[in-house]
Short mmCIF file of C-alpha atoms in Angstrom, two decimals:
data_model
loop_
_atom_site.label_atom_id
_atom_site.label_comp_id
_atom_site.label_asym_id
_atom_site.label_seq_id
_atom_site.Cartn_x
_atom_site.Cartn_y
_atom_site.Cartn_z
CA MET A 715 0.00 0.00 0.00
CA ASP A 716 2.61 2.52 1.05
CA GLU A 717 4.70 1.35 -1.91
CA GLN A 718 2.39 3.59 -3.89
CA GLN A 719 2.01 6.05 -1.03
CA GLN A 720 5.70 6.94 -0.80
CA GLU A 721 6.95 7.52 -4.38
CA HIS A 722 9.82 9.64 -3.15
CA GLY A 723 11.95 11.72 -5.43
CA GLY A 724 15.65 11.26 -5.96
CA GLU A 725 17.81 11.87 -2.94
CA ARG A 726 21.44 12.83 -2.99
CA GLU A 727 23.53 9.89 -1.80
CA PRO A 728 26.59 10.55 0.33
CA THR A 729 29.87 9.27 -1.00
CA ALA A 730 31.02 6.27 1.01
CA SER A 731 34.10 4.12 0.72
CA GLU A 732 33.48 0.53 -0.22
CA ALA A 733 33.80 -1.65 2.86
CA GLY A 734 36.00 -4.70 2.61
CA THR A 735 37.95 -7.05 4.78
CA GLY A 736 41.29 -6.30 6.22
CA PRO A 737 44.17 -8.71 6.61
CA GLU A 738 43.56 -11.77 8.70
CA THR A 739 46.13 -10.71 11.22
CA GLY A 740 47.18 -7.39 12.60
CA ARG A 741 45.19 -4.42 13.78
CA GLY A 742 45.85 -1.86 11.10
CA PRO A 743 42.99 0.40 10.08
CA GLY A 744 40.87 -0.91 7.22
CA PRO A 745 38.11 0.66 5.14
CA ALA A 746 35.38 2.38 7.12
CA VAL A 747 32.60 0.05 8.21
CA ARG A 748 29.27 1.06 6.68
CA PRO A 749 26.14 0.95 8.83
CA LEU A 750 24.69 -2.17 7.15
CA ASP A 751 27.94 -4.08 6.61
CA GLY A 752 27.50 -7.63 7.84
CA PHE A 753 23.68 -7.57 7.70
CA THR A 754 21.29 -9.28 5.27
CA VAL A 755 18.02 -7.58 4.37
CA GLY A 756 15.06 -9.09 2.52
CA VAL A 757 13.20 -6.94 -0.04
CA THR A 758 9.59 -7.90 -0.84
CA ALA A 759 8.81 -4.96 -3.15
CA ALA A 760 7.41 -5.64 -6.60
CA ARG A 761 7.98 -2.08 -7.77
CA ARG A 762 11.20 -0.11 -7.34
CA ALA A 763 12.88 -3.17 -5.85
CA GLU A 764 16.12 -2.38 -7.69
CA GLU A 765 16.16 1.15 -6.31
CA LEU A 766 15.60 -0.04 -2.75
CA GLY A 767 18.18 -2.79 -3.16
CA ALA A 768 20.75 -0.30 -4.44
CA LEU A 769 20.15 2.01 -1.46
CA LEU A 770 20.70 -0.92 0.92
CA GLU A 771 23.77 -2.28 -0.86
CA ARG A 772 25.35 1.17 -0.96
CA ARG A 773 25.27 1.07 2.83
CA GLY A 774 26.82 -2.38 2.99
CA ALA A 775 23.83 -4.75 3.22
CA GLN A 776 23.52 -8.04 1.43
CA VAL A 777 20.09 -8.05 -0.21
CA LEU A 778 17.75 -10.96 -0.82
CA HIS A 779 15.19 -10.00 -3.48
CA ALA A 780 11.84 -11.77 -3.33
CA PRO A 781 8.96 -9.82 -4.91
CA ALA A 782 5.91 -11.11 -3.07
CA LEU A 783 3.53 -9.88 -5.80
CA ARG A 784 3.45 -8.77 -9.39
CA ILE A 785 1.40 -5.93 -10.82
CA VAL A 786 -0.97 -6.61 -13.71
CA PRO A 787 -0.14 -4.18 -16.58
CA LEU A 788 -2.91 -1.60 -16.77
CA PRO A 789 -3.60 -1.87 -20.52
CA ASP A 790 -4.33 -5.58 -20.00
CA ASP A 791 -6.66 -5.00 -17.05
CA THR A 792 -10.22 -5.64 -18.20
CA GLU A 793 -11.59 -4.67 -14.77
CA LEU A 794 -10.06 -1.19 -15.01
CA LEU A 795 -11.37 -0.84 -18.57
CA ALA A 796 -14.91 -1.63 -17.42
CA VAL A 797 -14.72 0.86 -14.53
CA THR A 798 -13.33 3.58 -16.81
CA ARG A 799 -16.19 3.13 -19.28
CA ASP A 800 -18.71 3.25 -16.42
CA LEU A 801 -17.25 6.48 -15.03
CA THR A 802 -17.32 8.20 -18.42
CA GLU A 803 -20.96 7.23 -18.89
CA HIS A 804 -22.09 7.77 -15.28
CA VAL A 805 -20.05 10.68 -14.02
CA PRO A 806 -19.13 10.64 -10.29
CA ASP A 807 -19.46 13.63 -7.99
CA ILE A 808 -16.07 13.12 -6.34
CA VAL A 809 -12.86 11.46 -7.53
CA ILE A 810 -10.08 10.69 -5.02
CA ALA A 811 -6.65 10.30 -6.59
CA THR A 812 -4.24 8.58 -4.22
CA THR A 813 -0.95 8.03 -6.08
CA ALA A 814 0.87 9.77 -8.91
CA ILE A 815 1.98 6.65 -10.74
CA GLY A 816 -1.51 5.19 -10.49
CA PHE A 817 -3.22 8.33 -11.77
CA ARG A 818 -0.79 8.69 -14.67
CA GLY A 819 -1.17 5.00 -15.50
CA TRP A 820 -4.95 5.31 -15.51
CA ILE A 821 -4.90 8.24 -17.94
CA GLU A 822 -2.38 6.48 -20.22
CA ALA A 823 -4.40 3.25 -20.20
CA ALA A 824 -7.58 5.19 -21.02
CA GLU A 825 -5.82 6.84 -23.97
CA GLY A 826 -4.79 3.42 -25.22
CA TRP A 827 -8.41 2.29 -25.11
CA GLY A 828 -9.56 5.43 -26.93
CA LEU A 829 -11.20 6.79 -23.76
CA GLY A 830 -8.55 9.32 -22.73
CA GLU A 831 -10.31 12.47 -23.95
CA ALA A 832 -13.64 11.42 -22.48
CA LEU A 833 -12.09 10.56 -19.11
CA LEU A 834 -10.23 13.88 -18.86
CA ASP A 835 -13.41 15.76 -19.82
CA ARG A 836 -15.36 14.04 -17.03
CA LEU A 837 -12.60 14.56 -14.44
CA ALA A 838 -12.48 18.28 -15.25
CA GLY A 839 -16.05 18.66 -14.01
CA VAL A 840 -15.89 16.70 -10.75
CA GLU A 841 -14.63 17.47 -7.25
CA LEU A 842 -11.10 16.12 -7.62
CA LEU A 843 -9.18 15.39 -4.39
CA ALA A 844 -5.43 14.64 -4.33
CA ARG A 845 -3.97 12.68 -1.42
CA GLY A 846 -0.51 14.32 -1.58
CA PRO A 847 1.85 16.57 -3.53
CA LYS A 848 3.05 13.91 -5.98
CA VAL A 849 -0.41 12.97 -7.15
CA ARG A 850 -1.28 16.68 -7.21
CA GLY A 851 1.57 17.15 -9.68
CA ALA A 852 0.28 14.28 -11.82
CA ILE A 853 -3.20 15.82 -11.88
CA ARG A 854 -1.86 19.17 -13.02
CA ALA A 855 0.38 17.53 -15.62
CA ALA A 856 -2.80 16.07 -17.14
CA GLY A 857 -4.23 19.58 -17.48
CA LEU A 858 -6.56 19.23 -14.50
CA THR A 859 -6.81 21.05 -11.18
CA GLU A 860 -7.46 19.46 -7.83
CA LYS A 861 -9.99 21.03 -5.47
CA TRP A 862 -8.18 20.07 -2.25
CA SER A 863 -5.23 18.12 -0.90
CA PRO A 864 -4.51 17.27 2.76
CA ALA A 865 -1.32 18.70 4.25
CA SER A 866 -0.76 15.44 6.14
CA GLU A 867 -0.91 13.27 2.97
CA SER A 868 -3.22 11.11 5.07
CA MET A 869 -6.27 9.28 3.76
CA ALA A 870 -7.73 9.61 7.25
CA GLU A 871 -7.81 13.40 6.76
CA VAL A 872 -9.48 12.92 3.37
CA LEU A 873 -12.14 10.72 4.97
CA ASP A 874 -12.74 13.21 7.80
CA ARG A 875 -13.28 16.02 5.29
CA LEU A 876 -15.72 14.03 3.18
CA LEU A 877 -17.76 12.87 6.14
CA ALA A 878 -17.84 16.39 7.58
CA GLU A 879 -19.15 17.76 4.27
CA GLY A 880 -21.61 14.90 3.90
CA VAL A 881 -21.59 12.22 1.22
CA ALA A 882 -25.17 11.00 1.32
CA GLY A 883 -26.46 10.42 -2.21
CA ARG A 884 -23.10 11.26 -3.81
CA ARG A 885 -21.08 9.03 -6.15
CA VAL A 886 -17.42 8.73 -5.13
CA ALA A 887 -14.70 7.19 -7.32
CA LEU A 888 -11.72 6.02 -5.27
CA GLN A 889 -8.38 5.11 -6.82
CA LEU A 890 -7.38 1.87 -5.08
CA HIS A 891 -3.88 0.82 -4.04
CA GLY A 892 -4.13 -2.87 -4.76
CA GLU A 893 -6.55 -3.46 -1.92
CA PRO A 894 -8.93 -1.05 -0.15
CA LEU A 895 -7.90 1.01 2.84
CA PRO A 896 -9.28 -0.63 5.99
CA GLY A 897 -12.56 1.02 6.88
CA PHE A 898 -12.34 3.80 4.27
CA VAL A 899 -14.88 2.46 1.78
CA GLU A 900 -17.10 1.16 4.58
CA ALA A 901 -17.20 4.59 6.26
CA LEU A 902 -18.19 6.32 3.02
CA ARG A 903 -20.94 3.81 2.32
CA ALA A 904 -22.19 4.11 5.89
CA GLY A 905 -22.41 7.85 5.24
CA GLY A 906 -24.72 7.21 2.29
CA ALA A 907 -22.24 7.40 -0.60
CA GLU A 908 -22.06 5.15 -3.63
CA VAL A 909 -18.40 4.15 -3.86
CA VAL A 910 -16.78 2.99 -7.11
CA GLY A 911 -13.31 1.50 -6.76
CA VAL A 912 -10.81 2.32 -9.53
CA PRO A 913 -8.34 -0.61 -9.50
CA VAL A 914 -5.27 1.08 -10.94
CA TYR A 915 -3.13 -1.52 -9.16
CA ARG A 916 -4.13 -5.15 -9.33
CA TRP A 917 -1.87 -7.65 -7.68
CA MET A 918 -1.24 -11.26 -8.61
CA PRO A 919 1.09 -13.86 -7.08
CA PRO A 920 4.60 -13.79 -8.58
CA GLU A 921 5.10 -16.00 -11.60
CA ASP A 922 8.18 -17.51 -9.95
CA ILE A 923 7.43 -18.38 -6.32
CA GLY A 924 10.98 -19.67 -5.71
CA PRO A 925 12.48 -16.38 -4.42
CA VAL A 926 9.59 -15.97 -1.97
CA ASP A 927 10.12 -19.48 -0.63
CA ARG A 928 13.84 -18.82 -0.24
CA LEU A 929 13.10 -15.64 1.67
CA LEU A 930 10.69 -17.48 3.96
CA ASP A 931 13.32 -20.16 4.59
CA ALA A 932 15.83 -17.42 5.41
CA VAL A 933 13.36 -15.88 7.86
CA THR A 934 12.67 -19.13 9.70
CA GLY A 935 16.37 -20.03 9.63
CA ARG A 936 17.27 -16.57 10.98
CA GLY A 937 19.41 -16.01 7.90
CA LEU A 938 17.95 -12.51 7.54
CA ASP A 939 18.43 -9.61 9.90
CA ALA A 940 15.50 -7.59 8.55
CA VAL A 941 12.71 -7.71 5.97
CA THR A 942 11.37 -4.58 4.25
CA PHE A 943 7.76 -4.13 3.20
CA THR A 944 6.56 -1.35 0.90
CA SER A 945 2.96 -2.44 0.36
CA ALA A 946 0.27 -4.03 2.48
CA PRO A 947 -0.62 -6.56 -0.25
CA ALA A 948 2.99 -7.77 -0.31
CA ALA A 949 3.01 -8.31 3.45
CA ALA A 950 -0.30 -10.18 3.25
CA SER A 951 0.93 -12.24 0.30
CA LEU A 952 4.09 -13.29 2.14
CA LEU A 953 2.11 -14.48 5.14
CA ARG A 954 -0.37 -16.25 2.87
CA ARG A 955 2.44 -18.16 1.17
CA ALA A 956 3.88 -19.07 4.56
CA GLY A 957 0.47 -20.49 5.46
CA GLU A 958 0.35 -22.54 2.25
CA ARG A 959 3.69 -24.07 3.19
CA GLY A 960 2.62 -24.75 6.76
CA ILE A 961 5.25 -22.44 8.29
CA ARG A 962 3.13 -19.39 9.09
CA GLU A 963 3.64 -19.61 12.87
CA GLU A 964 7.41 -20.10 12.47
CA VAL A 965 7.61 -17.04 10.22
CA LEU A 966 5.55 -14.95 12.64
CA ALA A 967 7.69 -16.07 15.57
CA ALA A 968 10.86 -14.98 13.76
CA LEU A 969 9.37 -11.61 12.79
CA ARG A 970 8.31 -11.00 16.39
CA ARG A 971 11.81 -11.60 17.72
CA GLU A 972 15.01 -12.03 15.72
CA VAL A 973 14.11 -10.73 12.24
CA LEU A 974 13.29 -7.01 12.14
CA PRO A 975 10.26 -6.09 9.97
CA VAL A 976 10.47 -2.52 8.63
CA CYS A 977 7.52 -1.01 6.75
CA VAL A 978 7.51 2.14 4.65
CA GLY A 979 4.40 3.39 6.45
CA PRO A 980 1.59 2.48 8.85
CA VAL A 981 -0.79 1.22 6.16
CA THR A 982 1.80 -1.29 4.97
CA ALA A 983 2.17 -2.52 8.54
CA VAL A 984 -1.52 -3.41 8.99
CA PRO A 985 -1.33 -7.11 7.92
CA LEU A 986 1.67 -7.66 10.22
CA GLN A 987 0.25 -5.79 13.18
CA ALA A 988 -2.95 -7.83 12.82
CA GLU A 989 -0.75 -10.84 13.66
CA GLU A 990 0.82 -9.04 16.65
CA VAL A 991 4.09 -8.48 14.80
CA PRO A 992 5.73 -5.23 15.97
CA THR A 993 7.06 -3.15 13.10
CA LEU A 994 9.16 -0.03 12.57
CA GLN A 995 8.29 2.76 10.13
CA PRO A 996 10.03 6.00 9.15
CA GLU A 997 8.37 9.30 9.94
CA ARG A 998 8.28 10.09 6.21
CA PHE A 999 6.79 7.40 3.96
CA ARG A 1000 9.73 7.19 1.55
CA LEU A 1001 12.37 4.64 0.62
CA GLY A 1002 15.25 6.84 1.79
CA PRO A 1003 13.94 7.26 5.34
CA LEU A 1004 13.12 3.53 5.43
CA VAL A 1005 16.76 2.75 4.73
CA GLN A 1006 17.80 5.25 7.38
CA VAL A 1007 15.69 3.36 9.93
CA LEU A 1008 17.58 0.18 9.08
CA CYS A 1009 20.93 1.99 9.30
CA ARG A 1010 20.03 3.10 12.80
CA GLU A 1011 18.25 0.04 14.15
CA LEU A 1012 20.34 -2.90 12.96
CA PRO A 1013 23.71 -1.68 14.30
CA GLY A 1014 21.90 -0.50 17.44
CA ARG A 1015 20.73 -4.05 18.15
CA VAL A 1016 24.32 -5.30 18.33
CA ARG A 1017 25.91 -5.47 21.77
CA PRO A 1018 29.67 -4.80 21.56
CA LEU A 1019 31.77 -7.23 23.61
CA PRO A 1020 35.22 -6.50 25.08
CA VAL A 1021 37.13 -9.67 24.27
CA ALA A 1022 40.88 -10.17 24.84
CA GLY A 1023 41.40 -6.42 24.82
CA ARG A 1024 39.53 -5.99 21.55
CA ARG A 1025 36.06 -4.69 20.69
CA LEU A 1026 33.87 -7.32 19.04
CA GLU A 1027 30.53 -6.72 17.32
CA ILE A 1028 28.67 -9.79 16.07
CA ARG A 1029 26.50 -8.88 13.09
CA GLY A 1030 24.37 -11.09 10.85
CA HIS A 1031 27.01 -12.76 8.65
CA ALA A 1032 30.17 -10.96 9.76
CA VAL A 1033 31.88 -9.42 12.76
CA VAL A 1034 33.36 -6.01 13.31
CA LEU A 1035 36.62 -6.30 15.25
CA ASP A 1036 38.10 -3.03 16.46
CA GLY A 1037 36.22 -1.20 13.71
CA GLU A 1038 37.24 -3.63 10.95
CA LEU A 1039 34.77 -5.82 9.09
CA ARG A 1040 35.59 -9.55 8.98
CA PRO A 1041 33.27 -11.93 7.09
CA VAL A 1042 32.71 -15.24 8.88
CA PRO A 1043 31.36 -18.52 7.40
CA PRO A 1044 27.83 -19.54 8.51
CA ALA A 1045 29.09 -22.35 10.73
CA GLY A 1046 31.50 -19.97 12.42
CA MET A 1047 28.74 -17.43 12.99
CA ALA A 1048 26.61 -20.13 14.60
CA LEU A 1049 29.43 -20.98 17.01
CA LEU A 1050 30.17 -17.35 17.76
CA ARG A 1051 26.54 -16.60 18.57
CA ALA A 1052 26.39 -19.62 20.88
CA LEU A 1053 29.48 -18.39 22.73
CA ALA A 1054 28.18 -14.81 22.86
CA ARG A 1055 24.91 -15.86 24.45
CA ARG A 1056 26.99 -16.63 27.56
CA PRO A 1057 30.04 -14.41 27.09
CA GLY A 1058 33.00 -15.53 29.17
CA TRP A 1059 31.32 -18.78 30.18
CA VAL A 1060 32.43 -22.19 29.00
CA VAL A 1061 30.14 -23.69 26.35
CA SER A 1062 30.45 -27.45 25.91
CA ARG A 1063 31.19 -29.09 22.59
CA ALA A 1064 27.83 -30.82 22.79
CA ASP A 1065 26.03 -27.47 23.06
CA LEU A 1066 28.09 -26.02 20.25
CA LEU A 1067 27.36 -29.06 18.09
CA ARG A 1068 23.64 -28.46 18.55
CA ALA A 1069 24.17 -24.87 17.38
CA LEU A 1070 25.88 -25.95 14.16
CA PRO A 1071 23.52 -26.22 11.17
CA GLY A 1072 23.37 -29.81 9.88
CA ALA A 1073 26.40 -30.98 11.89
CA GLY A 1074 25.00 -34.34 12.96
CA ARG A 1075 26.54 -36.03 16.02
CA ASP A 1076 30.26 -35.81 15.36
CA GLU A 1077 31.88 -33.33 17.75
CA HIS A 1078 34.85 -33.18 15.40
CA ALA A 1079 32.66 -30.86 13.31
CA VAL A 1080 32.87 -28.35 16.16
CA GLU A 1081 36.68 -28.45 16.13
CA THR A 1082 36.78 -27.99 12.35
CA ALA A 1083 34.32 -25.09 12.41
CA MET A 1084 36.13 -23.52 15.36
CA ALA A 1085 39.46 -23.63 13.53
CA ARG A 1086 37.90 -21.90 10.52
CA LEU A 1087 36.25 -19.34 12.78
CA ARG A 1088 39.59 -18.42 14.35
CA VAL A 1089 41.14 -18.00 10.92
CA ALA A 1090 38.25 -15.77 9.79
CA LEU A 1091 38.55 -13.62 12.90
CA GLY A 1092 42.28 -13.25 12.41
CA ALA A 1093 42.63 -13.14 16.20
CA PRO A 1094 42.75 -16.67 17.68
CA GLU A 1095 43.10 -15.29 21.19
CA LEU A 1096 39.45 -14.21 21.16
CA ILE A 1097 38.32 -17.79 21.80
CA GLN A 1098 39.85 -20.00 24.49
CA THR A 1099 39.88 -23.79 24.45
CA VAL A 1100 39.09 -25.29 27.84
CA VAL A 1101 40.33 -28.86 28.28
CA LYS A 1102 37.58 -31.50 28.39
CA ARG A 1103 35.03 -28.72 28.72
CA GLY A 1104 34.58 -26.76 25.51
CA TYR A 1105 35.25 -23.16 24.49
CA ARG A 1106 34.67 -19.65 25.79
CA LEU A 1107 35.05 -16.07 24.65
CA SER A 1108 38.04 -14.41 26.33
CA LEU A 1109 35.83 -11.76 27.90
CA ASP A 1110 37.62 -9.09 29.90
CA PRO A 1111 35.24 -7.27 32.26
CA ARG A 1112 37.91 -4.78 33.27
CA ALA A 1113 38.34 -3.83 29.62
CA GLU A 1114 34.56 -3.31 29.47
CA THR A 1115 34.81 -0.83 32.34
CA ASP A 1116 38.01 0.97 31.39
CA LYS A 1117 38.05 0.96 27.61
CA TYR A 1118 34.40 1.15 26.65
CA GLY A 1119 32.94 3.17 29.48
CA GLY A 1120 30.75 0.36 30.77
CA GLU A 1121 29.66 0.10 34.38
CA GLU A 1122 31.22 -2.82 36.19
CA GLY A 1123 28.78 -5.67 36.60
CA ALA A 1124 26.28 -4.04 34.26
CA GLY A 1125 27.04 -5.10 30.69
CA PRO A 1126 27.97 -8.30 28.97
CA ALA A 1127 30.68 -8.72 31.57
CA ALA A 1128 28.07 -9.29 34.24
CA GLY A 1129 27.50 -12.81 32.90
CA PRO A 1130 24.25 -14.71 32.78
CA GLN A 1131 23.76 -14.86 36.54
CA ALA A 1132 22.99 -11.90 38.74
CA GLY A 1133 25.66 -11.45 41.36
CA ALA A 1134 28.12 -13.81 39.68
CA PRO A 1135 31.78 -13.10 40.45
CA PRO A 1136 33.70 -11.09 37.85
CA LEU A 1137 35.19 -13.17 35.06
CA ARG A 1138 38.82 -12.73 34.11
CA PRO A 1139 41.01 -14.36 31.47
CA MET A 1140 42.59 -17.50 32.87
CA PRO A 1141 46.34 -18.07 32.69
CA GLY A 1142 47.28 -20.90 30.41
CA CYS A 1143 43.89 -20.85 28.67
CA SER A 1144 44.94 -19.83 25.17
CA PRO A 1145 43.82 -20.81 21.69
CA GLY A 1146 44.67 -24.43 21.07
CA SER A 1147 45.72 -25.02 24.69
CA SER A 1148 43.78 -25.70 27.89
CA THR A 1149 43.91 -25.89 31.64
CA ASP A 1150 41.91 -27.64 34.30
CA ARG A 1151 41.89 -24.40 36.23
CA ALA A 1152 39.01 -23.48 33.95
CA ALA A 1153 36.87 -25.52 36.26
CA ALA A 1154 36.97 -22.58 38.64
CA SER A 1155 35.13 -20.39 36.12
CA PRO A 1156 31.34 -20.14 36.10
CA SER A 1157 29.93 -22.68 33.66
CA ARG A 1158 27.05 -24.97 33.10
CA PRO A 1159 27.45 -28.72 32.57
#
């Protein structure tokens, strides 16, 4: 819905250096880390998906494209043709234009059917309302003049005005966005109006459902950090497909917790909020502000850890170590997240094996994945091997207090138990080596 609502103009993009990976060893400064480096974002848009994807990639994100719908071309839409003929023969009292691209497309389609002149003649004599400045521009470009446009760009304000003026006995043509606004048509009809929907957008399922299924699998597998929605029909379509596959509850659970759903506006969020999925929206219903929300929220959800005198941020498919981006294989990320859930505490090989995707029962898989993780980090000292016990992050609570301004006992260094004694690196507990003195550290069997 808001995919049509936003239609933002071009925005100047700041120049940013391309983020990359530094050497596997050493602490020299590397390219600046962009706000979305290390995160994966799903894009469900059918229209302007390339533009949104480019905005995200420019800020470092990996993008998974999965258009949840496709738009029926207007010249091929027999339903729109029938409505256009009806409106030229039975002129409405009020026409509500809601989007610029939809209004322009309607006029162009009418011209292709030989009805363009008749449609423009009828629209010139009606009370023409424009939802916002973009559609107002489209109206004027067609040689027409709108009677009124709400400053808020809100359909709620349009509805309030119409009901205050009275609509009893009046014929109202409403440009639809793919599906009606909740309650809008009903309120007009309850006020005595005859409402004719103008379906300038008609949605159909995508011809290739494969990308949608891959996105759903990534959501349930927590392989995405966020999913963007730019239309209410797309959000509804994604949930409908999840239901067809029998994974609707798993998808909803992921969207309520680990995977961040970001909508371009409140109307887009309606299908998700109906399922008690909390969403974020920008203050301005545009693609640029939507991306800015992601740039603020995703890095903000990461808790930096002081490990072995270094600063470690664990992102979706990479880590940021002392301000340097380091890609990590999926198995390594799974291990790192398992260790970070109890930073500084020993995590057994059995627990780590359960965290590995598709590892089976062989604990040797943990050792192999751990070795690769240490190579990817380029700092083996971050993870300590504890003999006959497992592994732990070399968390340094004093570094948390001194170097990063944390309050002692209040951050990650506080450990998973309230009142637990401070954790300190253990002598002799280095990468590839071990000590039974680790038994003195807090751990769980």
